[in-house]
CSV table of C-alpha atoms and ligand atoms in Angstrom, one decimal:
chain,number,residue,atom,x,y,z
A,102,UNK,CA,-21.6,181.2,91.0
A,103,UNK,CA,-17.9,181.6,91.9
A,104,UNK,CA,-17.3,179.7,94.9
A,105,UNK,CA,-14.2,179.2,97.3
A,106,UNK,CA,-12.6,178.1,100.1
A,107,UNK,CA,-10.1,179.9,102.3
A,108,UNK,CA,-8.4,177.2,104.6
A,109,UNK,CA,-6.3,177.9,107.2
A,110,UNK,CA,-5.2,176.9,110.6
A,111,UNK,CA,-6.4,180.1,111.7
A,112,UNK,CA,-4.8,179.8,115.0
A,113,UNK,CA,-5.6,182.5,115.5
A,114,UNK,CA,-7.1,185.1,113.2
A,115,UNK,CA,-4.9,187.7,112.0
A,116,UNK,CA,-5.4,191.1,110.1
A,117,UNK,CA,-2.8,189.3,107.8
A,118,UNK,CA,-5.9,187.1,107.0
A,119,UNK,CA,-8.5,189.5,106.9
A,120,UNK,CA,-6.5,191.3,104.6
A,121,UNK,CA,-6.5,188.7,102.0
A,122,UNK,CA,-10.3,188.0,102.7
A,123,UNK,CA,-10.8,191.6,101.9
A,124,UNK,CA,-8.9,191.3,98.6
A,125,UNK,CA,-10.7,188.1,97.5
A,126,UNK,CA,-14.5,189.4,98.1
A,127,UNK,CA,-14.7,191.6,94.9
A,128,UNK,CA,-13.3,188.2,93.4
A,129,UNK,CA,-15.6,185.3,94.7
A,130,UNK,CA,-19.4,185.8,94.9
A,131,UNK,CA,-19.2,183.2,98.1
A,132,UNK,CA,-16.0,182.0,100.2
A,133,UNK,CA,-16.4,180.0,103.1
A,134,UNK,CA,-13.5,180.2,105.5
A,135,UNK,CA,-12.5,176.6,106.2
A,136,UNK,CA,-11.3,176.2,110.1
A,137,UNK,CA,-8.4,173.4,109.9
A,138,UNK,CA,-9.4,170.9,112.7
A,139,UNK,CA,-6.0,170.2,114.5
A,140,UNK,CA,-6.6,168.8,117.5
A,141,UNK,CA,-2.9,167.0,117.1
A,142,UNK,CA,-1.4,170.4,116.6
A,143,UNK,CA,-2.3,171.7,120.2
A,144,UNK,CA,-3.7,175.0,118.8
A,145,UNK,CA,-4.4,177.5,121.1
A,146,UNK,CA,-8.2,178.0,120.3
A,147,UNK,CA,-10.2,174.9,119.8
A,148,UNK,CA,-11.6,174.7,116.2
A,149,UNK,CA,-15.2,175.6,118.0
A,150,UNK,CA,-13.4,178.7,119.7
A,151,UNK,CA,-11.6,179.6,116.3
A,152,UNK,CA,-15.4,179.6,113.7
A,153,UNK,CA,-17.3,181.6,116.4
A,154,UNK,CA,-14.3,184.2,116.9
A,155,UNK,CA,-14.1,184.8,113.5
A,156,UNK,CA,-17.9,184.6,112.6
A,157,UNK,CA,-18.2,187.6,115.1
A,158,UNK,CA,-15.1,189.3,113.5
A,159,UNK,CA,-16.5,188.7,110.1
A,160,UNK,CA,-19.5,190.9,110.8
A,161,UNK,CA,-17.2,193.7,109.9
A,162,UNK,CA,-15.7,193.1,107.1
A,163,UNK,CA,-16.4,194.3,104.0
A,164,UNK,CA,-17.5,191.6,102.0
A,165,UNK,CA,-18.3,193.8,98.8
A,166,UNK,CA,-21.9,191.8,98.2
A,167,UNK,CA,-20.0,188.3,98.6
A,168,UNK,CA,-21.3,185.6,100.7
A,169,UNK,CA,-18.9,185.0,104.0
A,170,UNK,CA,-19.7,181.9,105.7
A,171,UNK,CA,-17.0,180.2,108.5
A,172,UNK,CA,-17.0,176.0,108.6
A,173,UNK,CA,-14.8,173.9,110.0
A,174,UNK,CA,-13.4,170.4,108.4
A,175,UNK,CA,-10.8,167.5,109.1
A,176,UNK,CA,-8.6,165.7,106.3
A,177,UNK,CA,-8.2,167.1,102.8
A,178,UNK,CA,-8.4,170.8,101.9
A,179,UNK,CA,-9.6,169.7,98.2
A,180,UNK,CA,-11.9,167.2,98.9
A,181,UNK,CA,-13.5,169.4,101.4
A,182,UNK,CA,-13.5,172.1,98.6
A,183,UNK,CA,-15.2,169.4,96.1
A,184,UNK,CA,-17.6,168.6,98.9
A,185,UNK,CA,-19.1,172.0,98.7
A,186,UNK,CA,-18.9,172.7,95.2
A,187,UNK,CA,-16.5,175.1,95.8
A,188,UNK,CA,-13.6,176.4,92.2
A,189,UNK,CA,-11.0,177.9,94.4
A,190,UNK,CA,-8.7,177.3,97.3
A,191,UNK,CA,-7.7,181.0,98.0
A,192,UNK,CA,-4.1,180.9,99.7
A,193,UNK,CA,-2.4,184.2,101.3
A,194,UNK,CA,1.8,184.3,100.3
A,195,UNK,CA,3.7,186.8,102.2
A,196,UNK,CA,7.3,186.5,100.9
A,197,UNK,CA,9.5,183.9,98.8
A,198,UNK,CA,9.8,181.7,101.4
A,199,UNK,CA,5.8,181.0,101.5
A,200,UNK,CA,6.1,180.1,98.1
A,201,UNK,CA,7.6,176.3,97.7
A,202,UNK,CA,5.6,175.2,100.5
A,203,UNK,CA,2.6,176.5,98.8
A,204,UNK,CA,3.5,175.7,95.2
A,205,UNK,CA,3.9,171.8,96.4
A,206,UNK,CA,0.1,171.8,98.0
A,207,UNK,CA,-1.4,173.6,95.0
A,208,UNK,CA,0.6,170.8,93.0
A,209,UNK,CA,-0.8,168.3,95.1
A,210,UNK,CA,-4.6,169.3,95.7
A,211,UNK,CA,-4.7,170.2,91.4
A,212,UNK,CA,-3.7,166.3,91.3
A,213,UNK,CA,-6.5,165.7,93.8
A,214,UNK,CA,-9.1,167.5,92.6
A,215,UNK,CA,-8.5,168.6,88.9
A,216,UNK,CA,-11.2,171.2,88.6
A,217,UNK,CA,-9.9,173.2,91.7
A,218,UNK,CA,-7.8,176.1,91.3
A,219,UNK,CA,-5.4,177.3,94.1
A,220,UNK,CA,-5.4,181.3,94.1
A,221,UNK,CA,-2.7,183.0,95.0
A,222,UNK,CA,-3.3,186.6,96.6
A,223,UNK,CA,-0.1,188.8,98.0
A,224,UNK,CA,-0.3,189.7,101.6
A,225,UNK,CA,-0.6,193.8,102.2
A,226,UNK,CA,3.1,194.7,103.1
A,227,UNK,CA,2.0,195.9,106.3
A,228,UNK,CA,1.1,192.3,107.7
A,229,UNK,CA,3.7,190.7,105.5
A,230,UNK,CA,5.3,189.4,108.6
A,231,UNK,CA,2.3,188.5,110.3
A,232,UNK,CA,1.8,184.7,111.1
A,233,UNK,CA,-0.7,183.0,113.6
A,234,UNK,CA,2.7,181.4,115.4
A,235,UNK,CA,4.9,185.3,115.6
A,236,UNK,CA,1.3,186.8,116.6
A,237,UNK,CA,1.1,183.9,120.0
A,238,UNK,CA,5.0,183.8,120.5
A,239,UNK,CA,5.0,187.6,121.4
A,240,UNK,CA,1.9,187.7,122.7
A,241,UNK,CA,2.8,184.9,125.6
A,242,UNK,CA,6.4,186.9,126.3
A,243,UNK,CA,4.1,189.9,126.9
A,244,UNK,CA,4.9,192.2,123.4
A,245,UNK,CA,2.2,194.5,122.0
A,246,UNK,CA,0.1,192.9,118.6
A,247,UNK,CA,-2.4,195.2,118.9
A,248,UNK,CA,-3.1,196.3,115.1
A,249,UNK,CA,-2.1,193.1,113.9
A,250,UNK,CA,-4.5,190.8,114.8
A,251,UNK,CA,-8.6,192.0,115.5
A,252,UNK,CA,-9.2,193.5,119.4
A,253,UNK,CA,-11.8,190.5,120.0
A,254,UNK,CA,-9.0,187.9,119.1
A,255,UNK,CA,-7.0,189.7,121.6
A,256,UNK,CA,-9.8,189.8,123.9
A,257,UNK,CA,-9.6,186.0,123.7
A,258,UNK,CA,-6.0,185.7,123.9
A,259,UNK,CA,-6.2,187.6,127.3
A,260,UNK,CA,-8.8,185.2,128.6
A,261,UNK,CA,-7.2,182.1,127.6
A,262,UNK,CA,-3.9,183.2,129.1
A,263,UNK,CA,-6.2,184.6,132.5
A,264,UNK,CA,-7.6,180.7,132.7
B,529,LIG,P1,-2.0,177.1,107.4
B,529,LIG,O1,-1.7,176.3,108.7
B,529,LIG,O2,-2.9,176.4,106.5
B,529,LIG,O3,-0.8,177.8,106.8
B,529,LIG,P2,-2.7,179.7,108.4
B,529,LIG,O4,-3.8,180.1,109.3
B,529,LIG,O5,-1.3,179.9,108.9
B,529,LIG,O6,-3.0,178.2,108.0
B,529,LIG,O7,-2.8,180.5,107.1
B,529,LIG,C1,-3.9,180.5,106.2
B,529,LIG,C2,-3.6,181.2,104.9
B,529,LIG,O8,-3.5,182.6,105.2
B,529,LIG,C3,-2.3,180.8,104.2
B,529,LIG,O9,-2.5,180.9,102.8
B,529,LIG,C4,-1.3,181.8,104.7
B,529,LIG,O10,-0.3,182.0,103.7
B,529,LIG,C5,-2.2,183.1,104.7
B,529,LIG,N1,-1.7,184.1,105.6
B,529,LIG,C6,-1.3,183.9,106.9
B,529,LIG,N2,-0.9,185.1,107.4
B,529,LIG,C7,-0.9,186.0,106.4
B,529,LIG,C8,-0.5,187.3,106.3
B,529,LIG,N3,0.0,188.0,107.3
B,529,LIG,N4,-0.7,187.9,105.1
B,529,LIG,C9,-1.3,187.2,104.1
B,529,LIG,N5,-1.6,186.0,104.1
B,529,LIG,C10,-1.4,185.3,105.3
């Protein structure tokens, strides 16, 4: 049973994320997408907001026979990974400058949890440039995202800014 985590803030969803769920399916026979809890951050969403939006968006994807799940967690990314009995902490890069920041937490969580792999997967090009943080910033100053992040996410966008 290959098993693994996909962490993220998540804040919110992105097609830049569901495009590097879509590559890892045919890899994992389970993944659960782990929902940072980051109260401290001020996110947008709340974590509770954030796993129900994407278990709805999840429903379409194509999960190529592999198990999707959506959980949320506090503290460490590898000890919630051991804690499931997850192999794999799947981690999205989308240009050079991802890189450091993610070689020093793969570095960090190996010396954590020995037996937990960090997988890298390459962003598509298309959404290369697609973070949580662009996708709010130019949403708030009124620019167009549709395509880049799913229609219900923007649905919820439009009702949190209504409120
Ligand atoms: P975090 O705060 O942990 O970086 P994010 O929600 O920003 O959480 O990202 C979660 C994962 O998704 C990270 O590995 C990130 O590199 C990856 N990711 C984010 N946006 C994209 C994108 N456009 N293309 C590919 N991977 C992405």
């Amino acid at each position: 049973m290959r098993k693994a985590i996909f962490p993220g803030s998540f804040d919110p969803l992105t097609n830049g994320h569901l495009d590097i769920l879509e590559r890892s399916t045919p890899l994992f026979d389970e993944i659960v997408v782990a929902v940072l809890n980051n109260p401290e951050k001020k996110p947008m969403f709340s974590v509770e907001e954030r796993c129900e939006t994407i278990r709805e968006v999840l429903k379409d994807v194509d999960r190529d026979g592999c198990l999707l799940s959506v959980e949320s967690f506090s503290g460490l990314t590898a000890e919630f990974a051991r804690s499931i009995n997850a192999s794999a902490i799947i981690r999205g890069i989308r240009a050079v400058s991802d890189y450091e920041y993610e070689l020093r937490m793969a570095l960090m969580n190996r010396r954590l949890e020995p037996s937990i792999e960090t997988v890298f997967l390459m962003a598509g090009e298309e959404y290369s440039y697609v973070s949580s943080s662009l996708m709010k910033e130019v949403f708030l100053l009124g620019g167009r995202i549709e395509g880049l992040i799913p229609d219900l996410v923007e649905t919820k966008m439009r009702e949190k800014l209504a409120r």
